[in-house]
Amino acid sequence: MAVRRTPCVGICSTTYGDLVCRGCKRFAHEVTGWNGFSEAQRDTIRMRLQELRDGAVRETLPAMDADALMQLSRERGLDPEQGAASLAYVVLRLALNEADLVRQAGLTLPADLDGDGVLETLQRIDRLFLERSSAYYERAFKTPLSPA
């Protein structure tokens, strides 16, 4: 699977002052400096984003049948090397238009959802992903105030 040129999803909130983009979850300085970064720097950012999103997926989905997920990934030509959580995320995105994919992939959606389970699950993952990216930013870049 080819790596996208940029993680941008076209919903940039850094132009409105957010330090972490609500769309792609990159930091504002990463959004503005992206074209000047080396490929190694870009890969580091992509890996961080994948790890944070995958953590949100694992926290949100109660169960994933790894065998069913791998089988579906082979049938759909998805890259099984990206790992179960990343594959589950891709399947959830595809399931917005093909509801039966959730069952075929062996995914279990959270039991406490009210409406469209797939959409609500993706929204929950997105919220957790943003929280994790924001926490990462706070730890990495915020300087604590000195005691007076």
mmCIF file of N, CA and C in Angstrom:
data_model
loop_
_atom_site.group_PDB
_atom_site.id
_atom_site.type_symbol
_atom_site.label_atom_id
_atom_site.label_comp_id
_atom_site.label_asym_id
_atom_site.label_seq_id
_atom_site.Cartn_x
_atom_site.Cartn_y
_atom_site.Cartn_z
ATOM 1 N N MET A 1 0.849 -1.176 0.000
ATOM 2 C CA MET A 1 0.000 0.000 0.000
ATOM 3 C C MET A 1 0.894 1.238 0.000
ATOM 4 N N ALA A 2 0.608 2.169 -0.838
ATOM 5 C CA ALA A 2 1.406 3.382 -0.949
ATOM 6 C C ALA A 2 1.141 4.315 0.235
ATOM 7 N N VAL A 3 2.188 4.965 0.687
ATOM 8 C CA VAL A 3 2.062 5.940 1.765
ATOM 9 C C VAL A 3 1.532 7.241 1.178
ATOM 10 N N ARG A 4 0.516 7.781 1.822
ATOM 11 C CA ARG A 4 -0.002 9.067 1.356
ATOM 12 C C ARG A 4 1.070 10.125 1.516
ATOM 13 N N ARG A 5 1.041 11.097 0.650
ATOM 14 C CA ARG A 5 2.037 12.165 0.664
ATOM 15 C C ARG A 5 1.994 12.950 1.980
ATOM 16 N N THR A 6 0.801 13.167 2.514
ATOM 17 C CA THR A 6 0.626 13.908 3.751
ATOM 18 C C THR A 6 -0.518 13.288 4.560
ATOM 19 N N PRO A 7 -0.463 13.370 5.877
ATOM 20 C CA PRO A 7 -1.568 12.848 6.689
ATOM 21 C C PRO A 7 -2.824 13.728 6.643
ATOM 22 N N CYS A 8 -2.755 14.861 5.996
ATOM 23 C CA CYS A 8 -3.870 15.802 5.962
ATOM 24 C C CYS A 8 -5.150 15.128 5.472
ATOM 25 N N VAL A 9 -6.261 15.420 6.160
ATOM 26 C CA VAL A 9 -7.568 14.890 5.761
ATOM 27 C C VAL A 9 -8.495 16.015 5.289
ATOM 28 N N GLY A 10 -7.946 17.217 5.157
ATOM 29 C CA GLY A 10 -8.722 18.333 4.619
ATOM 30 C C GLY A 10 -9.647 19.009 5.609
ATOM 31 N N ILE A 11 -9.409 18.796 6.896
ATOM 32 C CA ILE A 11 -10.224 19.439 7.934
ATOM 33 C C ILE A 11 -9.263 20.102 8.916
ATOM 34 N N CYS A 12 -8.472 21.036 8.459
ATOM 35 C CA CYS A 12 -7.423 21.615 9.288
ATOM 36 C C CYS A 12 -7.986 22.652 10.252
ATOM 37 N N SER A 13 -7.703 22.454 11.534
ATOM 38 C CA SER A 13 -8.149 23.427 12.528
ATOM 39 C C SER A 13 -6.992 24.271 13.042
ATOM 40 N N THR A 14 -5.768 24.004 12.569
ATOM 41 C CA THR A 14 -4.635 24.811 13.034
ATOM 42 C C THR A 14 -4.725 26.236 12.495
ATOM 43 N N THR A 15 -5.424 26.403 11.381
ATOM 44 C CA THR A 15 -5.598 27.758 10.843
ATOM 45 C C THR A 15 -6.481 28.603 11.752
ATOM 46 N N TYR A 16 -7.205 27.949 12.658
ATOM 47 C CA TYR A 16 -8.060 28.658 13.620
ATOM 48 C C TYR A 16 -7.424 28.736 14.995
ATOM 49 N N GLY A 17 -6.147 28.338 15.082
ATOM 50 C CA GLY A 17 -5.413 28.494 16.331
ATOM 51 C C GLY A 17 -5.211 27.237 17.150
ATOM 52 N N ASP A 18 -5.738 26.094 16.713
ATOM 53 C CA ASP A 18 -5.517 24.862 17.464
ATOM 54 C C ASP A 18 -4.050 24.450 17.355
ATOM 55 N N LEU A 19 -3.487 23.998 18.454
ATOM 56 C CA LEU A 19 -2.103 23.527 18.446
ATOM 57 C C LEU A 19 -2.008 22.090 17.942
ATOM 58 N N VAL A 20 -3.120 21.357 18.010
ATOM 59 C CA VAL A 20 -3.219 20.011 17.457
ATOM 60 C C VAL A 20 -4.389 20.028 16.486
ATOM 61 N N CYS A 21 -4.148 19.631 15.252
ATOM 62 C CA CYS A 21 -5.192 19.653 14.229
ATOM 63 C C CYS A 21 -6.286 18.650 14.568
ATOM 64 N N ARG A 22 -7.521 19.087 14.508
ATOM 65 C CA ARG A 22 -8.658 18.202 14.789
ATOM 66 C C ARG A 22 -8.893 17.213 13.654
ATOM 67 N N GLY A 23 -8.328 17.481 12.485
ATOM 68 C CA GLY A 23 -8.472 16.570 11.349
ATOM 69 C C GLY A 23 -7.440 15.462 11.372
ATOM 70 N N CYS A 24 -6.166 15.813 11.159
ATOM 71 C CA CYS A 24 -5.117 14.792 11.021
ATOM 72 C C CYS A 24 -4.385 14.498 12.330
ATOM 73 N N LYS A 25 -4.575 15.325 13.334
ATOM 74 C CA LYS A 25 -3.980 15.169 14.667
ATOM 75 C C LYS A 25 -2.489 15.505 14.723
ATOM 76 N N ARG A 26 -1.968 16.125 13.644
ATOM 77 C CA ARG A 26 -0.585 16.604 13.713
ATOM 78 C C ARG A 26 -0.556 17.895 14.518
ATOM 79 N N PHE A 27 0.635 18.249 14.971
ATOM 80 C CA PHE A 27 0.823 19.504 15.687
ATOM 81 C C PHE A 27 0.906 20.641 14.677
ATOM 82 N N ALA A 28 0.552 21.842 15.099
ATOM 83 C CA ALA A 28 0.515 22.990 14.185
ATOM 84 C C ALA A 28 1.850 23.183 13.472
ATOM 85 N N HIS A 29 2.962 23.055 14.202
ATOM 86 C CA HIS A 29 4.265 23.243 13.559
ATOM 87 C C HIS A 29 4.572 22.120 12.563
ATOM 88 N N GLU A 30 3.967 20.952 12.740
ATOM 89 C CA GLU A 30 4.162 19.866 11.777
ATOM 90 C C GLU A 30 3.350 20.115 10.506
ATOM 91 N N VAL A 31 2.179 20.693 10.674
ATOM 92 C CA VAL A 31 1.344 21.020 9.511
ATOM 93 C C VAL A 31 2.048 22.067 8.658
ATOM 94 N N THR A 32 2.523 23.133 9.301
ATOM 95 C CA THR A 32 3.132 24.222 8.543
ATOM 96 C C THR A 32 4.518 23.859 8.008
ATOM 97 N N GLY A 33 5.232 22.987 8.705
ATOM 98 C CA GLY A 33 6.587 22.650 8.278
ATOM 99 C C GLY A 33 6.695 21.382 7.463
ATOM 100 N N TRP A 34 5.576 20.729 7.174
ATOM 101 C CA TRP A 34 5.586 19.409 6.541
ATOM 102 C C TRP A 34 6.458 19.338 5.288
ATOM 103 N N ASN A 35 6.311 20.283 4.387
ATOM 104 C CA ASN A 35 7.046 20.229 3.122
ATOM 105 C C ASN A 35 8.552 20.387 3.302
ATOM 106 N N GLY A 36 8.985 20.943 4.415
ATOM 107 C CA GLY A 36 10.413 21.101 4.674
ATOM 108 C C GLY A 36 11.023 19.949 5.454
ATOM 109 N N PHE A 37 10.214 18.991 5.889
ATOM 110 C CA PHE A 37 10.712 17.864 6.673
ATOM 111 C C PHE A 37 11.352 16.808 5.775
ATOM 112 N N SER A 38 12.332 16.131 6.323
ATOM 113 C CA SER A 38 12.926 14.995 5.610
ATOM 114 C C SER A 38 11.935 13.837 5.635
ATOM 115 N N GLU A 39 12.179 12.841 4.794
ATOM 116 C CA GLU A 39 11.290 11.667 4.779
ATOM 117 C C GLU A 39 11.342 10.939 6.119
ATOM 118 N N ALA A 40 12.500 10.922 6.758
ATOM 119 C CA ALA A 40 12.623 10.279 8.076
ATOM 120 C C ALA A 40 11.768 11.014 9.117
ATOM 121 N N GLN A 41 11.771 12.345 9.071
ATOM 122 C CA GLN A 41 10.936 13.113 9.993
ATOM 123 C C GLN A 41 9.458 12.840 9.737
ATOM 124 N N ARG A 42 9.079 12.792 8.478
ATOM 125 C CA ARG A 42 7.675 12.511 8.129
ATOM 126 C C ARG A 42 7.284 11.116 8.598
ATOM 127 N N ASP A 43 8.174 10.136 8.416
ATOM 128 C CA ASP A 43 7.883 8.770 8.857
ATOM 129 C C ASP A 43 7.702 8.710 10.374
ATOM 130 N N THR A 44 8.509 9.468 11.101
ATOM 131 C CA THR A 44 8.384 9.506 12.557
ATOM 132 C C THR A 44 7.013 10.044 12.961
ATOM 133 N N ILE A 45 6.571 11.074 12.294
ATOM 134 C CA ILE A 45 5.251 11.657 12.579
ATOM 135 C C ILE A 45 4.153 10.660 12.219
ATOM 136 N N ARG A 46 4.258 10.050 11.053
ATOM 137 C CA ARG A 46 3.255 9.057 10.641
ATOM 138 C C ARG A 46 3.177 7.905 11.638
ATOM 139 N N MET A 47 4.320 7.442 12.123
ATOM 140 C CA MET A 47 4.340 6.342 13.093
ATOM 141 C C MET A 47 3.673 6.753 14.394
ATOM 142 N N ARG A 48 3.945 7.968 14.871
ATOM 143 C CA ARG A 48 3.307 8.450 16.095
ATOM 144 C C ARG A 48 1.797 8.506 15.916
ATOM 145 N N LEU A 49 1.352 9.047 14.792
ATOM 146 C CA LEU A 49 -0.081 9.149 14.538
ATOM 147 C C LEU A 49 -0.732 7.770 14.494
ATOM 148 N N GLN A 50 -0.077 6.815 13.831
ATOM 149 C CA GLN A 50 -0.631 5.465 13.753
ATOM 150 C C GLN A 50 -0.708 4.825 15.136
ATOM 151 N N GLU A 51 0.344 4.989 15.937
ATOM 152 C CA GLU A 51 0.352 4.406 17.283
ATOM 153 C C GLU A 51 -0.757 5.000 18.148
ATOM 154 N N LEU A 52 -0.938 6.319 18.071
ATOM 155 C CA LEU A 52 -1.978 6.962 18.877
ATOM 156 C C LEU A 52 -3.377 6.548 18.414
ATOM 157 N N ARG A 53 -3.572 6.488 17.094
ATOM 158 C CA ARG A 53 -4.884 6.061 16.572
ATOM 159 C C ARG A 53 -5.146 4.600 16.909
ATOM 160 N N ASP A 54 -4.128 3.749 16.742
ATOM 161 C CA ASP A 54 -4.298 2.337 17.048
ATOM 162 C C ASP A 54 -4.649 2.123 18.523
ATOM 163 N N GLY A 55 -4.052 2.901 19.392
ATOM 164 C CA GLY A 55 -4.397 2.811 20.811
ATOM 165 C C GLY A 55 -5.848 3.173 21.053
ATOM 166 N N ALA A 56 -6.330 4.186 20.352
ATOM 167 C CA ALA A 56 -7.737 4.588 20.480
ATOM 168 C C ALA A 56 -8.661 3.500 19.938
ATOM 169 N N VAL A 57 -8.252 2.842 18.855
ATOM 170 C CA VAL A 57 -9.048 1.744 18.288
ATOM 171 C C VAL A 57 -9.130 0.598 19.292
ATOM 172 N N ARG A 58 -7.983 0.199 19.844
ATOM 173 C CA ARG A 58 -7.965 -0.916 20.797
ATOM 174 C C ARG A 58 -8.795 -0.604 22.042
ATOM 175 N N GLU A 59 -8.761 0.642 22.486
ATOM 176 C CA GLU A 59 -9.541 1.020 23.668
ATOM 177 C C GLU A 59 -11.037 1.043 23.365
ATOM 178 N N THR A 60 -11.405 1.353 22.136
ATOM 179 C CA THR A 60 -12.811 1.515 21.775
ATOM 180 C C THR A 60 -13.498 0.200 21.421
ATOM 181 N N LEU A 61 -12.813 -0.662 20.691
ATOM 182 C CA LEU A 61 -13.444 -1.912 20.242
ATOM 183 C C LEU A 61 -13.312 -2.985 21.315
ATOM 184 N N PRO A 62 -14.438 -3.539 21.754
ATOM 185 C CA PRO A 62 -14.380 -4.573 22.793
ATOM 186 C C PRO A 62 -13.693 -5.852 22.331
ATOM 187 N N ALA A 63 -13.814 -6.179 21.037
ATOM 188 C CA ALA A 63 -13.206 -7.422 20.557
ATOM 189 C C ALA A 63 -12.917 -7.323 19.066
ATOM 190 N N MET A 64 -11.815 -7.979 18.674
ATOM 191 C CA MET A 64 -11.445 -8.096 17.266
ATOM 192 C C MET A 64 -11.026 -9.544 17.037
ATOM 193 N N ASP A 65 -11.607 -10.187 16.050
ATOM 194 C CA ASP A 65 -11.216 -11.535 15.665
ATOM 195 C C ASP A 65 -10.087 -11.392 14.640
ATOM 196 N N ALA A 66 -8.868 -11.613 15.093
ATOM 197 C CA ALA A 66 -7.687 -11.379 14.244
ATOM 198 C C ALA A 66 -7.729 -12.219 12.971
ATOM 199 N N ASP A 67 -8.175 -13.462 13.070
ATOM 200 C CA ASP A 67 -8.215 -14.329 11.887
ATOM 201 C C ASP A 67 -9.212 -13.797 10.853
ATOM 202 N N ALA A 68 -10.409 -13.425 11.297
ATOM 203 C CA ALA A 68 -11.421 -12.890 10.377
ATOM 204 C C ALA A 68 -10.945 -11.575 9.767
ATOM 205 N N LEU A 69 -10.289 -10.755 10.584
ATOM 206 C CA LEU A 69 -9.781 -9.469 10.106
ATOM 207 C C LEU A 69 -8.713 -9.675 9.032
ATOM 208 N N MET A 70 -7.815 -10.615 9.250
ATOM 209 C CA MET A 70 -6.766 -10.893 8.270
ATOM 210 C C MET A 70 -7.356 -11.478 6.984
ATOM 211 N N GLN A 71 -8.341 -12.356 7.126
ATOM 212 C CA GLN A 71 -8.987 -12.940 5.957
ATOM 213 C C GLN A 71 -9.639 -11.850 5.105
ATOM 214 N N LEU A 72 -10.380 -10.959 5.755
ATOM 215 C CA LEU A 72 -11.031 -9.860 5.029
ATOM 216 C C LEU A 72 -9.989 -8.946 4.391
ATOM 217 N N SER A 73 -8.895 -8.705 5.099
ATOM 218 C CA SER A 73 -7.861 -7.821 4.543
ATOM 219 C C SER A 73 -7.265 -8.428 3.273
ATOM 220 N N ARG A 74 -7.057 -9.743 3.273
ATOM 221 C CA ARG A 74 -6.542 -10.399 2.067
ATOM 222 C C ARG A 74 -7.559 -10.304 0.923
ATOM 223 N N GLU A 75 -8.836 -10.535 1.237
ATOM 224 C CA GLU A 75 -9.888 -10.470 0.218
ATOM 225 C C GLU A 75 -10.013 -9.071 -0.377
ATOM 226 N N ARG A 76 -9.811 -8.060 0.442
ATOM 227 C CA ARG A 76 -9.970 -6.676 0.011
ATOM 228 C C ARG A 76 -8.680 -6.029 -0.465
ATOM 229 N N GLY A 77 -7.579 -6.758 -0.419
ATOM 230 C CA GLY A 77 -6.308 -6.206 -0.868
ATOM 231 C C GLY A 77 -5.732 -5.164 0.088
ATOM 232 N N LEU A 78 -6.093 -5.283 1.368
ATOM 233 C CA LEU A 78 -5.554 -4.371 2.382
ATOM 234 C C LEU A 78 -4.225 -4.917 2.880
ATOM 235 N N ASP A 79 -3.382 -4.054 3.357
ATOM 236 C CA ASP A 79 -2.049 -4.432 3.810
ATOM 237 C C ASP A 79 -2.114 -5.043 5.208
ATOM 238 N N PRO A 80 -1.944 -6.367 5.341
ATOM 239 C CA PRO A 80 -2.021 -6.990 6.661
ATOM 240 C C PRO A 80 -0.843 -6.622 7.568
ATOM 241 N N GLU A 81 0.220 -6.084 6.990
ATOM 242 C CA GLU A 81 1.397 -5.701 7.772
ATOM 243 C C GLU A 81 1.132 -4.494 8.676
ATOM 244 N N GLN A 82 0.059 -3.765 8.423
ATOM 245 C CA GLN A 82 -0.201 -2.567 9.225
ATOM 246 C C GLN A 82 -0.736 -2.893 10.611
ATOM 247 N N GLY A 83 -1.075 -4.128 10.885
ATOM 248 C CA GLY A 83 -1.518 -4.535 12.207
ATOM 249 C C GLY A 83 -3.033 -4.527 12.350
ATOM 250 N N ALA A 84 -3.505 -5.265 13.356
ATOM 251 C CA ALA A 84 -4.940 -5.475 13.539
ATOM 252 C C ALA A 84 -5.699 -4.183 13.819
ATOM 253 N N ALA A 85 -5.171 -3.324 14.668
ATOM 254 C CA ALA A 85 -5.896 -2.096 15.012
ATOM 255 C C ALA A 85 -6.024 -1.184 13.793
ATOM 256 N N SER A 86 -4.969 -1.056 13.013
ATOM 257 C CA SER A 86 -5.043 -0.232 11.802
ATOM 258 C C SER A 86 -6.008 -0.836 10.790
ATOM 259 N N LEU A 87 -5.969 -2.150 10.644
ATOM 260 C CA LEU A 87 -6.906 -2.816 9.734
ATOM 261 C C LEU A 87 -8.350 -2.620 10.205
ATOM 262 N N ALA A 88 -8.570 -2.737 11.501
ATOM 263 C CA ALA A 88 -9.919 -2.542 12.038
ATOM 264 C C ALA A 88 -10.417 -1.134 11.726
ATOM 265 N N TYR A 89 -9.534 -0.155 11.838
ATOM 266 C CA TYR A 89 -9.921 1.225 11.533
ATOM 267 C C TYR A 89 -10.311 1.365 10.057
ATOM 268 N N VAL A 90 -9.515 0.789 9.172
ATOM 269 C CA VAL A 90 -9.811 0.842 7.735
ATOM 270 C C VAL A 90 -11.150 0.165 7.454
ATOM 271 N N VAL A 91 -11.380 -0.987 8.074
ATOM 272 C CA VAL A 91 -12.641 -1.706 7.873
ATOM 273 C C VAL A 91 -13.817 -0.879 8.373
ATOM 274 N N LEU A 92 -13.673 -0.238 9.516
ATOM 275 C CA LEU A 92 -14.757 0.619 10.014
ATOM 276 C C LEU A 92 -15.070 1.744 9.040
ATOM 277 N N ARG A 93 -14.044 2.342 8.460
ATOM 278 C CA ARG A 93 -14.271 3.407 7.470
ATOM 279 C C ARG A 93 -15.009 2.851 6.251
ATOM 280 N N LEU A 94 -14.608 1.663 5.789
ATOM 281 C CA LEU A 94 -15.287 1.033 4.660
ATOM 282 C C LEU A 94 -16.720 0.639 5.031
ATOM 283 N N ALA A 95 -16.922 0.266 6.277
ATOM 284 C CA ALA A 95 -18.245 -0.193 6.737
ATOM 285 C C ALA A 95 -19.270 0.933 6.800
ATOM 286 N N LEU A 96 -18.832 2.166 6.680
ATOM 287 C CA LEU A 96 -19.803 3.261 6.595
ATOM 288 C C LEU A 96 -20.703 3.076 5.382
ATOM 289 N N ASN A 97 -20.169 2.436 4.336
ATOM 290 C CA ASN A 97 -20.932 2.174 3.113
ATOM 291 C C ASN A 97 -21.296 0.705 2.930
ATOM 292 N N GLU A 98 -20.689 -0.168 3.726
ATOM 293 C CA GLU A 98 -20.944 -1.608 3.627
ATOM 294 C C GLU A 98 -21.064 -2.174 5.040
ATOM 295 N N ALA A 99 -22.237 -2.057 5.621
ATOM 296 C CA ALA A 99 -22.443 -2.400 7.032
ATOM 297 C C ALA A 99 -22.041 -3.832 7.381
ATOM 298 N N ASP A 100 -22.171 -4.770 6.474
ATOM 299 C CA ASP A 100 -21.876 -6.171 6.778
ATOM 300 C C ASP A 100 -20.383 -6.421 7.007
ATOM 301 N N LEU A 101 -19.546 -5.474 6.645
ATOM 302 C CA LEU A 101 -18.098 -5.653 6.819
ATOM 303 C C LEU A 101 -17.701 -5.816 8.279
ATOM 304 N N VAL A 102 -18.420 -5.169 9.176
ATOM 305 C CA VAL A 102 -18.090 -5.264 10.602
ATOM 306 C C VAL A 102 -18.173 -6.725 11.041
ATOM 307 N N ARG A 103 -19.247 -7.385 10.666
ATOM 308 C CA ARG A 103 -19.423 -8.800 11.021
ATOM 309 C C ARG A 103 -18.372 -9.657 10.328
ATOM 310 N N GLN A 104 -18.173 -9.429 9.027
ATOM 311 C CA GLN A 104 -17.204 -10.224 8.265
ATOM 312 C C GLN A 104 -15.797 -10.114 8.844
ATOM 313 N N ALA A 105 -15.461 -8.940 9.351
ATOM 314 C CA ALA A 105 -14.115 -8.700 9.893
ATOM 315 C C ALA A 105 -13.970 -9.181 11.326
ATOM 316 N N GLY A 106 -15.058 -9.651 11.930
ATOM 317 C CA GLY A 106 -14.983 -10.135 13.299
ATOM 318 C C GLY A 106 -14.820 -9.034 14.321
ATOM 319 N N LEU A 107 -15.341 -7.842 14.004
ATOM 320 C CA LEU A 107 -15.256 -6.720 14.939
ATOM 321 C C LEU A 107 -16.508 -6.662 15.799
ATOM 322 N N THR A 108 -16.344 -6.310 17.052
ATOM 323 C CA THR A 108 -17.462 -6.106 17.957
ATOM 324 C C THR A 108 -17.488 -4.629 18.311
ATOM 325 N N LEU A 109 -18.616 -3.982 18.042
ATOM 326 C CA LEU A 109 -18.751 -2.559 18.354
ATOM 327 C C LEU A 109 -19.125 -2.393 19.822
ATOM 328 N N PRO A 110 -18.832 -1.222 20.400
ATOM 329 C CA PRO A 110 -19.207 -0.977 21.787
ATOM 330 C C PRO A 110 -20.715 -1.157 21.987
ATOM 331 N N ALA A 111 -21.098 -1.745 23.102
ATOM 332 C CA ALA A 111 -22.504 -2.072 23.368
ATOM 333 C C ALA A 111 -23.338 -0.846 23.739
ATOM 334 N N ASP A 112 -22.711 0.233 24.143
ATOM 335 C CA ASP A 112 -23.460 1.386 24.661
ATOM 336 C C ASP A 112 -23.805 2.427 23.595
ATOM 337 N N LEU A 113 -23.751 2.070 22.336
ATOM 338 C CA LEU A 113 -24.041 3.027 21.263
ATOM 339 C C LEU A 113 -25.542 3.099 21.003
ATOM 340 N N ASP A 114 -26.013 4.293 20.618
ATOM 341 C CA ASP A 114 -27.441 4.508 20.419
ATOM 342 C C ASP A 114 -27.884 4.378 18.965
ATOM 343 N N GLY A 115 -27.181 5.045 18.060
ATOM 344 C CA GLY A 115 -27.645 5.141 16.674
ATOM 345 C C GLY A 115 -26.851 4.269 15.736
ATOM 346 N N ASP A 116 -26.194 4.910 14.775
ATOM 347 C CA ASP A 116 -25.369 4.211 13.795
ATOM 348 C C ASP A 116 -24.085 3.768 14.493
ATOM 349 N N GLY A 117 -23.996 2.481 14.790
ATOM 350 C CA GLY A 117 -22.871 1.964 15.559
ATOM 351 C C GLY A 117 -21.524 2.215 14.926
ATOM 352 N N VAL A 118 -21.430 2.077 13.609
ATOM 353 C CA VAL A 118 -20.148 2.272 12.935
ATOM 354 C C VAL A 118 -19.729 3.735 13.026
ATOM 355 N N LEU A 119 -20.630 4.639 12.695
ATOM 356 C CA LEU A 119 -20.304 6.064 12.750
ATOM 357 C C LEU A 119 -19.959 6.496 14.172
ATOM 358 N N GLU A 120 -20.747 6.071 15.134
ATOM 359 C CA GLU A 120 -20.474 6.442 16.530
ATOM 360 C C GLU A 120 -19.143 5.862 17.008
ATOM 361 N N THR A 121 -18.819 4.671 16.565
ATOM 362 C CA THR A 121 -17.535 4.068 16.934
ATOM 363 C C THR A 121 -16.384 4.875 16.354
ATOM 364 N N LEU A 122 -16.487 5.244 15.089
ATOM 365 C CA LEU A 122 -15.448 6.072 14.464
ATOM 366 C C LEU A 122 -15.330 7.424 15.165
ATOM 367 N N GLN A 123 -16.438 8.019 15.546
ATOM 368 C CA GLN A 123 -16.398 9.297 16.248
ATOM 369 C C GLN A 123 -15.726 9.151 17.614
ATOM 370 N N ARG A 124 -16.002 8.055 18.296
ATOM 371 C CA ARG A 124 -15.370 7.805 19.595
ATOM 372 C C ARG A 124 -13.862 7.624 19.424
ATOM 373 N N ILE A 125 -13.472 6.867 18.410
ATOM 374 C CA ILE A 125 -12.043 6.675 18.125
ATOM 375 C C ILE A 125 -11.393 8.021 17.831
ATOM 376 N N ASP A 126 -12.057 8.846 17.022
ATOM 377 C CA ASP A 126 -11.511 10.153 16.667
ATOM 378 C C ASP A 126 -11.327 11.033 17.904
ATOM 379 N N ARG A 127 -12.304 11.026 18.815
ATOM 380 C CA ARG A 127 -12.180 11.822 20.050
ATOM 381 C C ARG A 127 -11.000 11.345 20.891
ATOM 382 N N LEU A 128 -10.880 10.033 21.055
ATOM 383 C CA LEU A 128 -9.759 9.486 21.830
ATOM 384 C C LEU A 128 -8.423 9.788 21.165
ATOM 385 N N PHE A 129 -8.386 9.677 19.858
ATOM 386 C CA PHE A 129 -7.173 9.966 19.091
ATOM 387 C C PHE A 129 -6.759 11.420 19.309
ATOM 388 N N LEU A 130 -7.714 12.349 19.250
ATOM 389 C CA LEU A 130 -7.411 13.765 19.481
ATOM 390 C C LEU A 130 -6.941 13.986 20.920
ATOM 391 N N GLU A 131 -7.601 13.342 21.884
ATOM 392 C CA GLU A 131 -7.177 13.478 23.282
ATOM 393 C C GLU A 131 -5.740 12.981 23.461
ATOM 394 N N ARG A 132 -5.428 11.866 22.844
ATOM 395 C CA ARG A 132 -4.081 11.300 22.956
ATOM 396 C C ARG A 132 -3.042 12.189 22.274
ATOM 397 N N SER A 133 -3.378 12.735 21.116
ATOM 398 C CA SER A 133 -2.455 13.640 20.419
ATOM 399 C C SER A 133 -2.237 14.911 21.223
ATOM 400 N N SER A 134 -3.311 15.427 21.804
ATOM 401 C CA SER A 134 -3.197 16.641 22.624
ATOM 402 C C SER A 134 -2.355 16.387 23.868
ATOM 403 N N ALA A 135 -2.559 15.238 24.512
ATOM 404 C CA ALA A 135 -1.764 14.890 25.689
ATOM 405 C C ALA A 135 -0.293 14.727 25.313
ATOM 406 N N TYR A 136 -0.029 14.119 24.178
ATOM 407 C CA TYR A 136 1.344 13.957 23.701
ATOM 408 C C TYR A 136 1.982 15.330 23.503
ATOM 409 N N TYR A 137 1.241 16.238 22.868
ATOM 410 C CA TYR A 137 1.743 17.595 22.648
ATOM 411 C C TYR A 137 2.053 18.268 23.986
ATOM 412 N N GLU A 138 1.125 18.161 24.928
ATOM 413 C CA GLU A 138 1.319 18.793 26.242
ATOM 414 C C GLU A 138 2.596 18.270 26.913
ATOM 415 N N ARG A 139 2.808 16.961 26.859
ATOM 416 C CA ARG A 139 4.004 16.376 27.481
ATOM 417 C C ARG A 139 5.283 16.787 26.760
ATOM 418 N N ALA A 140 5.218 16.867 25.438
ATOM 419 C CA ALA A 140 6.429 17.093 24.653
ATOM 420 C C ALA A 140 6.816 18.558 24.525
ATOM 421 N N PHE A 141 5.832 19.457 24.518
ATOM 422 C CA PHE A 141 6.153 20.831 24.149
ATOM 423 C C PHE A 141 5.782 21.894 25.167
ATOM 424 N N LYS A 142 4.957 21.584 26.107
ATOM 425 C CA LYS A 142 4.584 22.600 27.092
ATOM 426 C C LYS A 142 5.661 22.700 28.159
ATOM 427 N N THR A 143 6.057 23.908 28.463
ATOM 428 C CA THR A 143 7.032 24.146 29.514
ATOM 429 C C THR A 143 6.294 24.533 30.777
ATOM 430 N N PRO A 144 6.520 23.802 31.882
ATOM 431 C CA PRO A 144 5.805 24.152 33.108
ATOM 432 C C PRO A 144 6.240 25.534 33.617
ATOM 433 N N LEU A 145 5.311 26.221 34.217
ATOM 434 C CA LEU A 145 5.612 27.517 34.804
ATOM 435 C C LEU A 145 6.532 27.342 36.002
ATOM 436 N N SER A 146 7.477 28.224 36.141
ATOM 437 C CA SER A 146 8.391 28.175 37.281
ATOM 438 C C SER A 146 7.662 28.673 38.516
ATOM 439 N N PRO A 147 7.934 28.057 39.651
ATOM 440 C CA PRO A 147 7.299 28.557 40.882
ATOM 441 C C PRO A 147 7.808 29.960 41.192
ATOM 442 N N ALA A 148 6.944 30.799 41.688
ATOM 443 C CA ALA A 148 7.297 32.203 41.952
ATOM 444 C C ALA A 148 8.168 32.349 43.170
#
